[in-house]
PDB file of C-alpha atoms in Angstrom:
ATOM      1  CA  UNK V   1       8.548 -19.229  48.989  1.00 58.00           C
ATOM      2  CA  UNK V   2      10.150 -22.612  48.470  1.00 68.00           C
ATOM      3  CA  UNK V   3      12.562 -24.345  50.853  1.00 78.00           C
ATOM      4  CA  UNK V   4      16.234 -23.485  50.388  1.00 82.00           C
ATOM      5  CA  UNK V   5      17.072 -27.021  49.281  1.00 82.00           C
ATOM      6  CA  UNK V   6      14.631 -26.699  46.361  1.00 84.00           C
ATOM      7  CA  UNK V   7      16.117 -23.321  45.463  1.00 83.00           C
ATOM      8  CA  UNK V   8      19.550 -24.928  45.356  1.00 87.00           C
ATOM      9  CA  UNK V   9      18.152 -27.745  43.228  1.00 87.00           C
ATOM     10  CA  UNK V  10      16.690 -25.194  40.787  1.00 87.00           C
ATOM     11  CA  UNK V  11      20.080 -23.448  40.548  1.00 87.00           C
ATOM     12  CA  UNK V  12      21.816 -26.769  39.944  1.00 87.00           C
ATOM     13  CA  UNK V  13      19.217 -27.541  37.298  1.00 88.00           C
ATOM     14  CA  UNK V  14      19.844 -24.275  35.455  1.00 89.00           C
ATOM     15  CA  UNK V  15      23.598 -24.817  35.535  1.00 87.00           C
ATOM     16  CA  UNK V  16      23.356 -28.446  34.407  1.00 87.00           C
ATOM     17  CA  UNK V  17      20.965 -27.520  31.633  1.00 87.00           C
ATOM     18  CA  UNK V  18      23.294 -24.871  30.205  1.00 87.00           C
ATOM     19  CA  UNK V  19      26.286 -27.191  30.574  1.00 86.00           C
ATOM     20  CA  UNK V  20      24.499 -29.946  28.673  1.00 87.00           C
ATOM     21  CA  UNK V  21      23.787 -27.671  25.701  1.00 86.00           C
ATOM     22  CA  UNK V  22      27.313 -28.206  24.397  1.00 77.00           C
ATOM     23  CA  UNK V  23      27.354 -31.993  24.825  1.00 80.00           C
ATOM     24  CA  UNK V  24      26.448 -34.941  22.630  1.00 78.00           C
ATOM     25  CA  UNK V  25      23.531 -35.755  24.918  1.00 81.00           C
ATOM     26  CA  UNK V  26      21.814 -32.392  24.536  1.00 86.00           C
ATOM     27  CA  UNK V  27      18.834 -33.915  22.707  1.00 87.00           C
ATOM     28  CA  UNK V  28      17.946 -36.319  25.505  1.00 87.00           C
ATOM     29  CA  UNK V  29      18.594 -33.750  28.235  1.00 90.00           C
ATOM     30  CA  UNK V  30      16.515 -31.156  26.355  1.00 92.00           C
ATOM     31  CA  UNK V  31      13.651 -33.628  25.988  1.00 94.00           C
ATOM     32  CA  UNK V  32      13.689 -34.443  29.709  1.00 94.00           C
ATOM     33  CA  UNK V  33      13.692 -30.789  30.755  1.00 95.00           C
ATOM     34  CA  UNK V  34      11.002 -29.901  28.195  1.00 95.00           C
ATOM     35  CA  UNK V  35       8.745 -32.644  29.542  1.00 95.00           C
ATOM     36  CA  UNK V  36       9.363 -31.498  33.113  1.00 95.00           C
ATOM     37  CA  UNK V  37       8.684 -27.848  32.282  1.00 95.00           C
ATOM     38  CA  UNK V  38       5.634 -28.832  30.234  1.00 95.00           C
ATOM     39  CA  UNK V  39       3.968 -30.161  33.373  1.00 91.00           C
ATOM     40  CA  UNK V  40       2.298 -32.968  31.454  1.00 89.00           C
ATOM     41  CA  UNK V  41       0.735 -30.706  28.823  1.00 93.00           C
ATOM     42  CA  UNK V  42       1.776 -31.432  25.215  1.00 95.00           C
ATOM     43  CA  UNK V  43       1.599 -27.783  24.059  1.00 96.00           C
ATOM     44  CA  UNK V  44       3.596 -26.538  27.052  1.00 95.00           C
ATOM     45  CA  UNK V  45       6.162 -29.290  26.489  1.00 96.00           C
ATOM     46  CA  UNK V  46       6.600 -28.287  22.837  1.00 96.00           C
ATOM     47  CA  UNK V  47       6.893 -24.608  23.794  1.00 97.00           C
ATOM     48  CA  UNK V  48       9.491 -25.445  26.459  1.00 96.00           C
ATOM     49  CA  UNK V  49      11.417 -27.464  23.857  1.00 95.00           C
ATOM     50  CA  UNK V  50      11.409 -24.501  21.472  1.00 96.00           C
ATOM     51  CA  UNK V  51      12.627 -22.145  24.203  1.00 96.00           C
ATOM     52  CA  UNK V  52      15.375 -24.583  25.178  1.00 95.00           C
ATOM     53  CA  UNK V  53      16.501 -24.799  21.540  1.00 94.00           C
ATOM     54  CA  UNK V  54      16.450 -21.011  21.295  1.00 94.00           C
ATOM     55  CA  UNK V  55      18.580 -20.783  24.425  1.00 93.00           C
ATOM     56  CA  UNK V  56      21.081 -23.280  22.999  1.00 92.00           C
ATOM     57  CA  UNK V  57      21.190 -21.321  19.713  1.00 91.00           C
ATOM     58  CA  UNK V  58      21.981 -18.086  21.568  1.00 90.00           C
ATOM     59  CA  UNK V  59      24.891 -19.766  23.331  1.00 87.00           C
ATOM     60  CA  UNK V  60      26.124 -21.375  20.121  1.00 88.00           C
ATOM     61  CA  UNK V  61      26.394 -18.051  18.319  1.00 88.00           C
ATOM     62  CA  UNK V  62      27.797 -16.111  21.289  1.00 86.00           C
ATOM     63  CA  UNK V  63      31.552 -16.018  21.458  1.00 81.00           C
ATOM     64  CA  UNK V  64      34.373 -14.147  23.010  1.00 79.00           C
ATOM     65  CA  UNK V  65      34.004 -12.378  26.312  1.00 79.00           C
ATOM     66  CA  UNK V  66      30.217 -12.335  25.993  1.00 86.00           C
ATOM     67  CA  UNK V  67      29.937 -16.132  26.089  1.00 84.00           C
ATOM     68  CA  UNK V  68      30.416 -16.539  29.842  1.00 85.00           C
ATOM     69  CA  UNK V  69      27.989 -13.705  30.577  1.00 88.00           C
ATOM     70  CA  UNK V  70      25.420 -15.294  28.250  1.00 88.00           C
ATOM     71  CA  UNK V  71      25.896 -18.668  29.964  1.00 88.00           C
ATOM     72  CA  UNK V  72      25.356 -17.156  33.414  1.00 89.00           C
ATOM     73  CA  UNK V  73      22.296 -15.218  32.301  1.00 91.00           C
ATOM     74  CA  UNK V  74      20.770 -18.273  30.624  1.00 91.00           C
ATOM     75  CA  UNK V  75      21.511 -20.463  33.671  1.00 91.00           C
ATOM     76  CA  UNK V  76      19.842 -17.910  35.957  1.00 92.00           C
ATOM     77  CA  UNK V  77      16.816 -17.666  33.668  1.00 93.00           C
ATOM     78  CA  UNK V  78      16.328 -21.431  33.634  1.00 94.00           C
ATOM     79  CA  UNK V  79      16.987 -21.672  37.388  1.00 93.00           C
ATOM     80  CA  UNK V  80      14.234 -19.081  37.956  1.00 93.00           C
ATOM     81  CA  UNK V  81      11.863 -21.076  35.796  1.00 94.00           C
ATOM     82  CA  UNK V  82      12.727 -24.303  37.585  1.00 94.00           C
ATOM     83  CA  UNK V  83      12.247 -22.578  40.933  1.00 93.00           C
ATOM     84  CA  UNK V  84       8.756 -21.449  39.840  1.00 93.00           C
ATOM     85  CA  UNK V  85       8.011 -25.020  38.771  1.00 94.00           C
ATOM     86  CA  UNK V  86       9.163 -26.381  42.140  1.00 93.00           C
ATOM     87  CA  UNK V  87       7.053 -23.793  43.978  1.00 93.00           C
ATOM     88  CA  UNK V  88       4.019 -24.948  42.008  1.00 93.00           C
ATOM     89  CA  UNK V  89       4.854 -28.657  41.987  1.00 93.00           C
ATOM     90  CA  UNK V  90       7.346 -29.690  44.702  1.00 93.00           C
ATOM     91  CA  UNK V  91       6.558 -33.307  43.810  1.00 93.00           C
ATOM     92  CA  UNK V  92       8.746 -33.012  40.671  1.00 93.00           C
ATOM     93  CA  UNK V  93      11.919 -32.398  42.718  1.00 93.00           C
ATOM     94  CA  UNK V  94      13.068 -35.999  42.382  1.00 93.00           C
ATOM     95  CA  UNK V  95      12.607 -35.917  38.597  1.00 93.00           C
ATOM     96  CA  UNK V  96      14.667 -32.698  38.446  1.00 93.00           C
ATOM     97  CA  UNK V  97      17.386 -34.333  40.565  1.00 92.00           C
ATOM     98  CA  UNK V  98      17.466 -37.211  38.069  1.00 92.00           C
ATOM     99  CA  UNK V  99      17.780 -34.810  35.127  1.00 91.00           C
ATOM    100  CA  UNK V 100      20.577 -32.865  36.827  1.00 90.00           C
ATOM    101  CA  UNK V 101      22.452 -36.089  37.575  1.00 88.00           C
ATOM    102  CA  UNK V 102      22.009 -37.306  33.990  1.00 86.00           C
ATOM    103  CA  UNK V 103      23.175 -33.982  32.529  1.00 85.00           C
ATOM    104  CA  UNK V 104      26.243 -33.975  34.764  1.00 81.00           C
ATOM    105  CA  UNK V 105      27.044 -37.642  34.127  1.00 78.00           C
ATOM    106  CA  UNK V 106      26.695 -37.155  30.374  1.00 59.00           C
ATOM    107  CA  UNK V 107      29.355 -34.492  30.158  1.00 55.00           C
ATOM    108  CA  UNK V 108      27.810 -31.420  31.736  1.00 48.00           C
ATOM    109  CA  UNK V 109      29.791 -29.604  34.399  1.00 48.00           C
ATOM    110  CA  UNK V 110      29.482 -30.894  37.935  1.00 46.00           C
ATOM    111  CA  UNK V 111      29.540 -28.400  40.767  1.00 44.00           C
ATOM    112  CA  UNK V 112      33.116 -27.616  41.702  1.00 45.00           C
ATOM    113  CA  UNK V 113      34.509 -29.395  38.669  1.00 45.00           C
ATOM    114  CA  UNK V 114      37.906 -28.140  37.540  1.00 45.00           C
ATOM    115  CA  UNK V 115      39.189 -28.072  33.983  1.00 50.00           C
ATOM    116  CA  UNK V 116      42.836 -27.737  33.024  1.00 55.00           C
ATOM    117  CA  UNK V 117      43.870 -26.337  29.664  1.00 57.00           C
ATOM    118  CA  UNK V 118      47.463 -26.062  28.482  1.00 60.00           C
ATOM    119  CA  UNK V 119      48.318 -23.611  25.693  1.00 63.00           C
ATOM    120  CA  UNK V 120      51.740 -23.020  24.197  1.00 72.00           C
ATOM    121  CA  UNK V 121      52.734 -20.062  22.051  1.00 70.00           C
ATOM    122  CA  UNK V 122      56.027 -20.274  20.215  1.00 74.00           C
ATOM    123  CA  UNK V 123      58.291 -17.884  18.318  1.00 77.00           C
ATOM    124  CA  UNK V 124      57.130 -14.844  20.294  1.00 73.00           C
ATOM    125  CA  UNK V 125      53.444 -15.626  19.719  1.00 73.00           C
ATOM    126  CA  UNK V 126      50.744 -14.533  22.145  1.00 66.00           C
ATOM    127  CA  UNK V 127      47.514 -16.348  22.930  1.00 64.00           C
ATOM    128  CA  UNK V 128      44.391 -14.942  24.514  1.00 56.00           C
ATOM    129  CA  UNK V 129      42.354 -17.883  25.775  1.00 59.00           C
ATOM    130  CA  UNK V 130      38.922 -17.459  27.317  1.00 52.00           C
ATOM    131  CA  UNK V 131      37.199 -20.120  29.388  1.00 50.00           C
ATOM    132  CA  UNK V 132      34.837 -20.003  32.302  1.00 50.00           C
ATOM    133  CA  UNK V 133      36.095 -19.708  35.846  1.00 49.00           C
ATOM    134  CA  UNK V 134      39.429 -18.411  37.065  1.00 51.00           C
ATOM    135  CA  UNK V 135      42.265 -18.210  34.593  1.00 52.00           C
ATOM    136  CA  UNK V 136      45.805 -18.576  35.935  1.00 57.00           C
ATOM    137  CA  UNK V 137      48.530 -17.621  33.469  1.00 59.00           C
ATOM    138  CA  UNK V 138      52.017 -19.028  33.959  1.00 59.00           C
ATOM    139  CA  UNK V 139      54.743 -17.852  31.621  1.00 61.00           C
ATOM    140  CA  UNK V 140      57.451 -20.319  30.744  1.00 61.00           C
ATOM    141  CA  UNK V 141      61.117 -19.875  31.543  1.00 62.00           C
ATOM    142  CA  UNK V 142      62.779 -16.931  29.859  1.00 57.00           C
ATOM    143  CA  UNK V 143      59.473 -15.231  29.026  1.00 54.00           C
ATOM    144  CA  UNK V 144      58.876 -11.790  30.462  1.00 54.00           C
ATOM    145  CA  UNK V 145      55.322 -10.963  31.318  1.00 51.00           C
TER     146      UNK V 145
END
């Protein structure tokens, strides 16, 4: 059993990792996480890199309503793996904190971050927009719904 703070760090790591998959800095973030998960072993590092790429590919080809579920499942999977790593090697916690901070600074989602998206349908059009988190729909003046 690891301390709660390391469990929270592992969860943040899984979330940051998944968030970074859709950014321009994915390659550097992936390399950092692969090296961390490889525990200093070249073969393990390469295998971790392949699994990270596979995870990113799953998210890239998943769309619609399934996308958010896939993101959550992938984040939980990586958080579990990071938690196992921290249980084995608590000395890597600072390196994981650095990777989480880099992923978040480079465009990954920070905890509690809010995104605003404005969509306009005209001429009686309807839009169905899916994004993560809570969706609040406000109809414009004169629009029933």
